[in-house]
Structures are given as C-alpha cells and as structure tokens.
mmCIF file of C-alpha atoms in Angstrom:
data_model
loop_
_atom_site.group_PDB
_atom_site.id
_atom_site.type_symbol
_atom_site.label_atom_id
_atom_site.label_comp_id
_atom_site.label_asym_id
_atom_site.label_seq_id
_atom_site.Cartn_x
_atom_site.Cartn_y
_atom_site.Cartn_z
ATOM 1 C CA MET A 861 -52.198 -8.691 -17.055
ATOM 2 C CA ARG A 862 -48.728 -7.463 -17.760
ATOM 3 C CA LYS A 863 -47.307 -10.834 -16.693
ATOM 4 C CA THR A 864 -48.774 -14.231 -17.436
ATOM 5 C CA SER A 865 -51.045 -15.751 -14.802
ATOM 6 C CA VAL A 866 -48.443 -18.437 -14.042
ATOM 7 C CA MET A 867 -45.687 -15.889 -13.474
ATOM 8 C CA LEU A 868 -47.925 -13.694 -11.322
ATOM 9 C CA ALA A 869 -48.985 -16.667 -9.201
ATOM 10 C CA ALA A 870 -45.342 -17.455 -8.581
ATOM 11 C CA VAL A 871 -44.661 -13.879 -7.529
ATOM 12 C CA LEU A 872 -47.613 -13.929 -5.130
ATOM 13 C CA VAL A 873 -46.327 -17.099 -3.503
ATOM 14 C CA LEU A 874 -42.828 -15.692 -3.163
ATOM 15 C CA THR A 875 -44.133 -12.499 -1.544
ATOM 16 C CA GLY A 876 -46.364 -14.349 0.903
ATOM 17 C CA CYS A 877 -49.650 -13.583 -0.833
ATOM 18 C CA GLY A 878 -52.170 -16.314 -1.690
ATOM 19 C CA GLN A 879 -55.308 -16.447 -3.798
ATOM 20 C CA GLN A 880 -57.358 -14.858 -0.989
ATOM 21 C CA ALA A 881 -54.924 -11.986 -0.429
ATOM 22 C CA GLY A 882 -56.525 -8.905 1.075
ATOM 23 C CA GLU A 883 -59.669 -10.700 2.191
ATOM 24 C CA GLY A 884 -60.456 -11.065 5.879
ATOM 25 C CA GLY A 885 -58.867 -8.491 8.150
ATOM 26 C CA LEU A 886 -57.979 -5.499 5.997
ATOM 27 C CA ARG A 887 -60.677 -6.024 3.361
ATOM 28 C CA ASP A 888 -63.345 -6.357 6.058
ATOM 29 C CA ALA A 889 -62.035 -3.212 7.730
ATOM 30 C CA LEU A 890 -62.410 -1.259 4.481
ATOM 31 C CA ALA A 891 -65.990 -2.510 4.265
ATOM 32 C CA ALA A 892 -66.721 -1.243 7.786
ATOM 33 C CA VAL A 893 -66.302 2.478 7.041
ATOM 34 C CA SER A 894 -67.929 4.907 4.636
ATOM 35 C CA GLY A 895 -66.241 5.289 1.276
ATOM 36 C CA GLU A 896 -67.107 8.981 1.213
ATOM 37 C CA GLY A 897 -65.382 11.700 3.213
ATOM 38 C CA PRO A 898 -62.609 11.215 5.792
ATOM 39 C CA ALA A 899 -61.858 7.528 5.183
ATOM 40 C CA ALA A 900 -60.925 8.278 1.572
ATOM 41 C CA GLU A 901 -58.444 10.910 2.842
ATOM 42 C CA TYR A 902 -56.695 8.684 5.382
ATOM 43 C CA PHE A 903 -57.232 5.107 6.527
ATOM 44 C CA GLU A 904 -55.201 3.333 9.197
ATOM 45 C CA TYR A 905 -55.666 -0.272 10.313
ATOM 46 C CA GLY A 906 -54.284 -2.466 13.076
ATOM 47 C CA GLU A 907 -54.925 -5.426 15.364
ATOM 48 C CA PRO A 908 -53.864 -4.408 18.893
ATOM 49 C CA GLY A 909 -55.219 -7.519 20.601
ATOM 50 C CA TRP A 910 -53.381 -9.839 18.228
ATOM 51 C CA TRP A 911 -50.049 -8.168 19.017
ATOM 52 C CA ARG A 912 -50.803 -8.266 22.743
ATOM 53 C CA ASP A 913 -51.611 -11.991 22.610
ATOM 54 C CA LEU A 914 -48.441 -12.593 20.621
ATOM 55 C CA GLY A 915 -46.462 -10.681 23.228
ATOM 56 C CA GLY A 916 -45.346 -8.113 20.691
ATOM 57 C CA ASP A 917 -46.822 -4.912 22.116
ATOM 58 C CA GLY A 918 -43.348 -3.675 23.095
ATOM 59 C CA GLY A 919 -39.867 -3.351 21.659
ATOM 60 C CA ARG A 920 -39.509 -3.140 17.893
ATOM 61 C CA TRP A 921 -43.166 -4.088 17.412
ATOM 62 C CA SER A 922 -44.560 -1.346 19.689
ATOM 63 C CA LEU A 923 -45.631 1.026 16.906
ATOM 64 C CA ALA A 924 -47.308 -1.809 15.019
ATOM 65 C CA ALA A 925 -49.219 -2.750 18.178
ATOM 66 C CA VAL A 926 -51.007 0.619 18.226
ATOM 67 C CA SER A 927 -51.532 0.897 14.475
ATOM 68 C CA GLY A 928 -55.155 1.753 13.746
ATOM 69 C CA LEU A 929 -55.521 3.863 16.875
ATOM 70 C CA GLY A 930 -54.269 7.054 15.239
ATOM 71 C CA THR A 931 -53.755 9.802 17.800
ATOM 72 C CA LEU A 932 -55.587 7.686 20.394
ATOM 73 C CA GLY A 933 -52.462 5.527 20.473
ATOM 74 C CA ALA A 934 -50.634 8.057 22.630
ATOM 75 C CA ALA A 935 -53.189 7.606 25.429
ATOM 76 C CA TYR A 936 -54.448 4.049 24.977
ATOM 77 C CA LYS A 937 -52.957 2.863 28.283
ATOM 78 C CA ALA A 938 -54.984 5.494 30.185
ATOM 79 C CA LEU A 939 -58.277 4.937 28.360
ATOM 80 C CA PRO A 940 -59.539 1.873 30.319
ATOM 81 C CA GLU A 941 -59.508 3.543 33.728
ATOM 82 C CA ALA A 942 -60.757 6.901 32.481
ATOM 83 C CA THR A 943 -63.403 5.763 30.003
ATOM 84 C CA GLY A 944 -63.837 1.990 30.212
ATOM 85 C CA MET A 945 -62.527 1.652 26.650
ATOM 86 C CA THR A 946 -59.875 -1.038 26.128
ATOM 87 C CA PRO A 947 -58.542 -0.666 22.566
ATOM 88 C CA GLU A 948 -55.394 -2.647 23.394
ATOM 89 C CA THR A 949 -57.516 -5.825 23.467
ATOM 90 C CA ALA A 950 -59.401 -5.041 20.233
ATOM 91 C CA THR A 951 -59.643 -7.514 17.395
ATOM 92 C CA ARG A 952 -59.142 -4.588 15.038
ATOM 93 C CA ALA A 953 -58.684 -0.838 15.270
ATOM 94 C CA ILE A 954 -59.424 1.721 12.563
ATOM 95 C CA SER A 955 -58.797 5.447 12.318
ATOM 96 C CA ILE A 956 -59.929 7.630 9.422
ATOM 97 C CA GLY A 957 -59.435 11.250 8.440
ATOM 98 C CA LYS A 958 -56.490 13.601 8.708
ATOM 99 C CA PRO A 959 -55.487 14.723 12.212
ATOM 100 C CA PRO A 960 -56.907 16.473 14.102
ATOM 101 C CA GLN A 961 -60.193 15.775 12.288
ATOM 102 C CA GLN A 962 -60.123 12.028 12.844
ATOM 103 C CA ALA A 963 -62.614 9.348 13.793
ATOM 104 C CA PHE A 964 -61.779 6.026 15.410
ATOM 105 C CA ARG A 965 -63.338 2.659 16.056
ATOM 106 C CA TYR A 966 -62.223 -0.553 17.610
ATOM 107 C CA ASP A 967 -64.051 -3.865 17.467
ATOM 108 C CA GLY A 968 -64.012 -6.798 19.858
ATOM 109 C CA ASP A 969 -65.388 -7.379 23.339
ATOM 110 C CA VAL A 970 -66.611 -4.008 24.606
ATOM 111 C CA ASP A 971 -68.023 -3.382 28.088
ATOM 112 C CA ALA A 972 -70.581 -0.915 26.793
ATOM 113 C CA GLU A 973 -72.265 -0.331 30.143
ATOM 114 C CA THR A 974 -69.002 0.590 31.861
ATOM 115 C CA VAL A 975 -68.091 2.986 29.045
ATOM 116 C CA ARG A 976 -71.497 4.691 29.218
ATOM 117 C CA THR A 977 -71.321 4.965 33.001
ATOM 118 C CA LYS A 978 -67.840 6.496 33.027
ATOM 119 C CA LEU A 979 -68.538 8.949 30.200
ATOM 120 C CA THR A 980 -71.831 10.036 31.736
ATOM 121 C CA ALA A 981 -70.051 10.696 35.026
ATOM 122 C CA LEU A 982 -67.605 12.904 33.107
ATOM 123 C CA GLY A 983 -70.456 14.968 31.675
ATOM 124 C CA ALA A 984 -71.391 13.257 28.400
ATOM 125 C CA GLU A 985 -75.068 13.387 27.450
ATOM 126 C CA PRO A 986 -77.220 11.005 25.386
ATOM 127 C CA ARG A 987 -77.587 12.070 21.782
ATOM 128 C CA THR A 988 -78.692 10.456 18.506
ATOM 129 C CA MET A 989 -76.117 10.815 15.739
ATOM 130 C CA GLY A 990 -76.958 9.592 12.260
ATOM 131 C CA GLY A 991 -79.411 7.059 13.605
ATOM 132 C CA HIS A 992 -76.968 5.803 16.249
ATOM 133 C CA GLU A 993 -77.671 6.205 19.945
ATOM 134 C CA GLY A 994 -74.588 7.592 21.605
ATOM 135 C CA LEU A 995 -73.079 10.057 24.033
ATOM 136 C CA SER A 996 -71.460 13.402 23.381
ATOM 137 C CA PHE A 997 -69.835 16.235 25.292
ATOM 138 C CA ALA A 998 -71.070 18.794 22.746
ATOM 139 C CA PRO A 999 -73.700 18.701 19.976
ATOM 140 C CA GLY A 1000 -71.171 19.724 17.320
ATOM 141 C CA PRO A 1001 -67.422 20.254 17.003
ATOM 142 C CA GLU A 1002 -67.159 22.435 20.107
ATOM 143 C CA VAL A 1003 -64.575 21.249 22.632
ATOM 144 C CA ASP A 1004 -64.336 22.232 26.288
ATOM 145 C CA LEU A 1005 -60.574 22.296 26.821
ATOM 146 C CA SER A 1006 -61.024 22.979 30.531
ATOM 147 C CA ARG A 1007 -62.436 19.475 31.003
ATOM 148 C CA PRO A 1008 -59.789 16.994 29.847
ATOM 149 C CA ILE A 1009 -61.007 13.414 29.677
ATOM 150 C CA VAL A 1010 -57.655 11.752 29.118
ATOM 151 C CA ARG A 1011 -54.296 13.502 29.183
ATOM 152 C CA GLY A 1012 -53.079 14.095 25.661
ATOM 153 C CA LEU A 1013 -56.524 13.965 24.050
ATOM 154 C CA THR A 1014 -58.731 16.939 23.189
ATOM 155 C CA ASN A 1015 -61.630 16.411 20.812
ATOM 156 C CA GLN A 1016 -61.095 12.723 19.962
ATOM 157 C CA LEU A 1017 -63.739 11.594 22.483
ATOM 158 C CA ASN A 1018 -66.237 14.370 21.817
ATOM 159 C CA GLN A 1019 -68.796 12.000 20.247
ATOM 160 C CA VAL A 1020 -69.069 8.322 21.194
ATOM 161 C CA VAL A 1021 -71.166 5.362 20.102
ATOM 162 C CA VAL A 1022 -70.627 2.109 21.963
ATOM 163 C CA THR A 1023 -72.164 -1.368 21.667
ATOM 164 C CA GLY A 1024 -71.170 -4.773 22.970
ATOM 165 C CA SER A 1025 -68.785 -5.239 20.033
ATOM 166 C CA THR A 1026 -67.787 -1.751 18.851
ATOM 167 C CA ALA A 1027 -66.622 1.534 20.336
ATOM 168 C CA ALA A 1028 -66.460 4.514 17.979
ATOM 169 C CA THR A 1029 -65.343 8.055 18.737
ATOM 170 C CA ALA A 1030 -64.911 11.291 16.796
ATOM 171 C CA SER A 1031 -64.835 15.040 17.179
ATOM 172 C CA THR A 1032 -68.038 15.619 15.171
ATOM 173 C CA PRO A 1033 -71.200 13.602 14.440
ATOM 174 C CA ASP A 1034 -70.451 13.484 10.697
ATOM 175 C CA GLN A 1035 -67.064 11.901 11.264
ATOM 176 C CA LEU A 1036 -68.568 9.446 13.699
ATOM 177 C CA GLU A 1037 -71.126 8.357 11.108
ATOM 178 C CA ALA A 1038 -68.354 7.829 8.552
ATOM 179 C CA VAL A 1039 -66.331 5.487 10.766
ATOM 180 C CA LEU A 1040 -69.466 3.419 11.469
ATOM 181 C CA GLY A 1041 -70.077 2.695 7.778
ATOM 182 C CA GLY A 1042 -72.272 3.901 4.975
ATOM 183 C CA GLU A 1043 -74.232 2.876 1.914
ATOM 184 C CA ARG A 1044 -71.011 2.894 -0.101
ATOM 185 C CA THR A 1045 -67.952 1.627 1.768
ATOM 186 C CA LEU A 1046 -64.257 2.040 1.169
ATOM 187 C CA ALA A 1047 -64.114 -1.562 -0.039
ATOM 188 C CA ASP A 1048 -66.344 -0.519 -2.963
ATOM 189 C CA ASN A 1049 -63.584 1.792 -4.218
ATOM 190 C CA PRO A 1050 -61.647 -0.193 -6.870
ATOM 191 C CA ALA A 1051 -58.309 1.419 -5.973
ATOM 192 C CA HIS A 1052 -58.688 0.655 -2.250
ATOM 193 C CA ALA A 1053 -59.771 -2.901 -3.013
ATOM 194 C CA ALA A 1054 -56.705 -3.317 -5.246
ATOM 195 C CA VAL A 1055 -54.428 -2.069 -2.468
ATOM 196 C CA ALA A 1056 -55.978 -4.539 -0.010
ATOM 197 C CA ASP A 1057 -55.337 -7.392 -2.458
ATOM 198 C CA CYS A 1058 -51.791 -6.166 -2.994
ATOM 199 C CA LEU A 1059 -50.931 -5.803 0.711
ATOM 200 C CA GLY A 1060 -52.226 -9.268 1.570
ATOM 201 C CA ASP A 1061 -52.210 -10.582 5.136
ATOM 202 C CA VAL A 1062 -51.102 -7.549 7.144
ATOM 203 C CA ALA A 1063 -51.468 -6.739 10.838
ATOM 204 C CA ALA A 1064 -50.912 -3.004 10.298
ATOM 205 C CA ALA A 1065 -51.618 -0.801 7.286
ATOM 206 C CA THR A 1066 -52.041 2.794 6.149
ATOM 207 C CA ILE A 1067 -53.768 3.843 2.912
ATOM 208 C CA VAL A 1068 -53.767 7.425 1.618
ATOM 209 C CA PRO A 1069 -54.157 9.264 -1.693
ATOM 210 C CA PRO A 1070 -51.370 11.540 -2.967
ATOM 211 C CA SER A 1071 -51.299 15.104 -1.672
ATOM 212 C CA SER A 1072 -51.853 16.408 -5.195
ATOM 213 C CA PRO A 1073 -53.213 14.856 -8.423
ATOM 214 C CA GLY A 1074 -50.697 13.080 -10.589
ATOM 215 C CA ALA A 1075 -49.643 9.715 -11.960
ATOM 216 C CA VAL A 1076 -50.311 7.938 -8.652
ATOM 217 C CA THR A 1077 -53.873 7.668 -7.343
ATOM 218 C CA LEU A 1078 -53.350 5.766 -4.076
ATOM 219 C CA TYR A 1079 -50.590 4.593 -1.715
ATOM 220 C CA GLY A 1080 -50.771 1.685 0.691
ATOM 221 C CA VAL A 1081 -48.139 0.405 3.119
ATOM 222 C CA GLY A 1082 -48.389 -2.519 5.494
ATOM 223 C CA LEU A 1083 -46.598 -4.894 7.828
ATOM 224 C CA ARG A 1084 -47.016 -8.546 6.973
ATOM 225 C CA ARG A 1085 -48.173 -10.649 9.892
ATOM 226 C CA PRO A 1086 -45.103 -12.400 11.370
ATOM 227 C CA ALA A 1087 -45.321 -16.016 12.490
ATOM 228 C CA GLY A 1088 -43.396 -15.094 15.628
ATOM 229 C CA LEU A 1089 -41.630 -12.185 17.268
ATOM 230 C CA ASP A 1090 -38.215 -13.441 16.124
ATOM 231 C CA ASP A 1091 -39.198 -13.175 12.450
ATOM 232 C CA GLN A 1092 -37.682 -10.475 10.277
ATOM 233 C CA PRO A 1093 -40.363 -7.813 9.658
ATOM 234 C CA VAL A 1094 -41.651 -7.705 6.098
ATOM 235 C CA ASN A 1095 -43.108 -4.429 4.813
ATOM 236 C CA VAL A 1096 -45.212 -4.119 1.680
ATOM 237 C CA VAL A 1097 -45.550 -0.984 -0.439
ATOM 238 C CA CYS A 1098 -48.446 -0.844 -2.895
ATOM 239 C CA VAL A 1099 -48.872 1.992 -5.383
ATOM 240 C CA VAL A 1100 -51.873 2.403 -7.682
ATOM 241 C CA SER A 1101 -51.235 4.435 -10.823
ATOM 242 C CA GLU A 1102 -53.203 5.404 -13.887
ATOM 243 C CA ALA A 1103 -52.675 2.873 -16.675
ATOM 244 C CA SER A 1104 -51.229 5.567 -18.936
ATOM 245 C CA ALA A 1105 -48.556 6.403 -16.339
ATOM 246 C CA ALA A 1106 -47.769 2.827 -15.254
ATOM 247 C CA ASP A 1107 -44.468 2.467 -17.094
ATOM 248 C CA GLY A 1108 -43.112 5.721 -15.686
ATOM 249 C CA VAL A 1109 -44.137 4.889 -12.130
ATOM 250 C CA GLU A 1110 -42.681 1.393 -12.445
ATOM 251 C CA GLN A 1111 -39.360 2.695 -13.720
ATOM 252 C CA ALA A 1112 -39.189 5.265 -10.917
ATOM 253 C CA LEU A 1113 -40.016 2.822 -8.121
ATOM 254 C CA THR A 1114 -37.916 -0.102 -9.294
ATOM 255 C CA THR A 1115 -34.800 2.015 -9.895
ATOM 256 C CA ARG A 1116 -35.067 4.292 -6.843
ATOM 257 C CA LEU A 1117 -36.224 1.807 -4.211
ATOM 258 C CA THR A 1118 -33.375 -0.697 -4.237
ATOM 259 C CA PRO A 1119 -30.936 -1.781 -1.516
ATOM 260 C CA GLU A 1120 -28.176 0.229 -3.234
ATOM 261 C CA SER A 1121 -30.189 3.461 -3.634
ATOM 262 C CA GLN A 1122 -29.401 6.461 -1.469
ATOM 263 C CA MET A 1123 -32.044 7.671 0.973
ATOM 264 C CA THR A 1124 -32.966 11.328 1.260
ATOM 265 C CA GLY A 1125 -31.608 11.586 4.800
ATOM 266 C CA GLY A 1126 -28.395 9.705 4.069
ATOM 267 C CA GLY A 1127 -27.425 6.044 3.926
ATOM 268 C CA THR A 1128 -28.947 3.428 1.651
ATOM 269 C CA TYR A 1129 -32.271 1.626 1.694
ATOM 270 C CA GLY A 1130 -30.336 -1.589 2.044
ATOM 271 C CA GLU A 1131 -29.276 -0.613 5.560
ATOM 272 C CA HIS A 1132 -32.946 -0.922 6.533
ATOM 273 C CA ALA A 1133 -34.170 -3.398 3.911
ATOM 274 C CA PRO A 1134 -31.392 -5.602 2.489
ATOM 275 C CA GLN A 1135 -33.902 -7.491 0.345
ATOM 276 C CA ILE A 1136 -36.404 -5.628 -1.892
ATOM 277 C CA GLU A 1137 -38.548 -7.357 -4.541
ATOM 278 C CA HIS A 1138 -40.801 -5.661 -7.095
ATOM 279 C CA ASP A 1139 -43.754 -6.770 -9.182
ATOM 280 C CA ARG A 1140 -46.626 -5.149 -11.075
ATOM 281 C CA THR A 1141 -50.170 -6.097 -12.025
ATOM 282 C CA ASP A 1142 -52.105 -4.350 -14.802
ATOM 283 C CA LEU A 1143 -55.874 -4.035 -14.411
ATOM 284 C CA ASP A 1144 -58.489 -2.435 -16.683
ATOM 285 C CA ASP A 1145 -57.753 1.240 -16.076
ATOM 286 C CA HIS A 1146 -54.892 1.251 -13.590
ATOM 287 C CA ALA A 1147 -51.798 -0.632 -12.484
ATOM 288 C CA VAL A 1148 -50.713 -1.842 -9.050
ATOM 289 C CA HIS A 1149 -47.010 -1.637 -8.273
ATOM 290 C CA ARG A 1150 -45.700 -3.617 -5.308
ATOM 291 C CA ALA A 1151 -42.419 -3.617 -3.426
ATOM 292 C CA VAL A 1152 -41.801 -6.200 -0.698
ATOM 293 C CA LEU A 1153 -39.118 -5.178 1.792
ATOM 294 C CA THR A 1154 -37.522 -7.691 4.153
ATOM 295 C CA LEU A 1155 -36.121 -5.539 6.937
ATOM 296 C CA SER A 1156 -32.836 -5.692 8.825
ATOM 297 C CA ASP A 1157 -32.446 -6.526 12.515
ATOM 298 C CA THR A 1158 -32.289 -2.857 13.478
ATOM 299 C CA ALA A 1159 -34.919 -1.347 11.159
ATOM 300 C CA ASN A 1160 -38.165 0.089 12.452
ATOM 301 C CA ALA A 1161 -40.882 -2.527 11.907
ATOM 302 C CA LEU A 1162 -43.001 0.153 10.203
ATOM 303 C CA PHE A 1163 -40.170 1.410 7.983
ATOM 304 C CA ALA A 1164 -42.400 1.736 4.900
ATOM 305 C CA THR A 1165 -44.945 3.705 6.910
ATOM 306 C CA LEU A 1166 -42.222 6.158 7.871
ATOM 307 C CA LEU A 1167 -41.327 6.571 4.188
ATOM 308 C CA LEU A 1168 -44.953 7.431 3.484
ATOM 309 C CA GLN A 1169 -45.217 9.861 6.383
ATOM 310 C CA ARG A 1170 -42.017 11.665 5.352
ATOM 311 C CA ASN A 1171 -43.246 11.985 1.732
ATOM 312 C CA GLU A 1172 -40.223 9.948 0.642
ATOM 313 C CA LEU A 1173 -42.388 7.295 -0.952
ATOM 314 C CA GLN A 1174 -44.067 9.947 -3.055
ATOM 315 C CA ALA A 1175 -40.684 11.049 -4.375
ATOM 316 C CA LEU A 1176 -39.740 7.449 -5.135
ATOM 317 C CA THR A 1177 -42.755 7.013 -7.430
ATOM 318 C CA ALA A 1178 -42.713 10.330 -9.308
ATOM 319 C CA PRO A 1179 -42.019 9.607 -13.003
ATOM 320 C CA SER A 1180 -39.051 11.407 -14.503
ATOM 321 C CA ALA A 1181 -39.928 14.480 -16.537
#
C-alpha cells in the first residue's frame, strides 16, 4: 500500500466506498460474462429497473437509465411490443464488445414464452448455440436487412437466448456465448476486479482497455448510486496502471484533472465538476488511481463517461515524456 491502511480507510469513507466496495451489482455482473473475447474489449453495466423505480429514467438521469443496454438503448421503448423484451424493467443490463459487434443481456423477470412467440412469428428459428437453446434469424453473422425487427436495430437481435430470468442477444453465436458466461469470467481478471472495487456502489459503469498498449492497462468510469433524484451526481474515474508507471500516471491525472484545469474543448473541469478528489492504491504489480468528481447542477450525469468516449481521459493519464 502506498498509503497506510488507516489513511486509505478514511479516503474510502470520504469517497462513499466501504469495505465491501465493488461487490454485489457490478462485481456480480463481471462474473456473469466470459473473461475472454468481447467483454475484455468493452463492458457496460446499468440498472434500468432501479432508475425507473426511482423515477429517474428521464431528465438529467436519462442516459444513466439506459446504461448497460449499449446500442439497444436507442430502441428499448419499442422492444416490448415488437419482441416481448422489457429491458427497462431489468434488475441489471450488460453489453459487451465494440459496436457493431456487441452482445447484450438483461436480467430480471422475463416473459420467456412471449419473447419466443413474438420472435418466432417474425421468422426466428430454434437453434442450439454453445449448449444454449435459443432462437436465431440466421445461423451465423448474416443479417437480412429487408426484415427489420425494431426500427434502429440491425443485427443486435440476430441470435437470442431467453429464460425466465435472462434475455441475451447478439449478432453471432460466439458473442452470445460470451455474454452468457464462461469458464473464466471477467471478474477473474485482476485488473477488472480492481476497477470494480475502486468504483464501488455504482448504478452505471463502463470499463475498457486503452486503445494502444502503454502505461495504463484499464479504464473504468461510473456513476455512484444517488440516494434521491435531487442529489448531486457523483462520478468515479478509476485507472489501472503498471506499477512501474504509477508515479507518472498519478502526476498526470492529479495535475490535469482538477477544477482549475482547462478542458480540450474549452472551459474548465470545474464548470462540470467543482469538487474533484484523488487517491491511489498500490497492489502487487499495478496501481489503481481514482478520481471522485462531484458534478455541478448543469453537468451531464455521465460526465466521466463522456470523457472516456471522447478519448479525453486517455490524454489526462498519459505520463509526460
């Protein structure tokens, strides 16, 4: 540990993270998908049903409410009538892989019979995929674009496995197998497990590796679960680096991601996050760098996710030459 255990415990309390941080929602989600293949390239998590019950599936929380649905999020309102799938009520939603080669799953109460009936009526046929009994519109990655299932979706529903508690979809059988789990899961990856611990109790999260090898091995961003819709959103940024590069990454992040620092597109980070706190934990062969951002009244609730998507977070953590 770079800091003493007492100091680190104090930091965890201040940032809203207890002894069981990362366990439960996000950690269980990592354990639900294969650690090999598409999930290691891109992992997105959310809890649509929780936001709906809280009444936060609109306004500033709208993007958080569809986190985990990936590109299905654009059509989730139309899915129930067209397919019988109701991801907006799901306990959790997960998407893996880089678009357009993504796979999805949502868990909760699933009306499997209705889904099978509707998909069969649309032309899906029974097929066994990786030991799972499911339905598909094509045996492989082929997509019939002349037969749209839901407006705005193409190959996302090509392969489907549905039970009373899970609905999983993908463009190919291999991707579908990956989102349904495997012998080695993403939770078995030490870097992913460290990010889950670092993010803590989040209701939305995205975890991706860097686009090219370097000092950083994994990025994770998340939205801490608010107690109510009037709370200020709190974003968490977690960066895993090689131990040998930890000091350089820490210096870059702590000096570039501050309220006073200038953003790439103009303005300061403080306009979106007036309060930013940093801490770091050293493990055996890597370090975990964390920034906790308390957002302003006007900031996007997934501000840190936008930084990741725009590659701005990557620039913030690149050590100086």
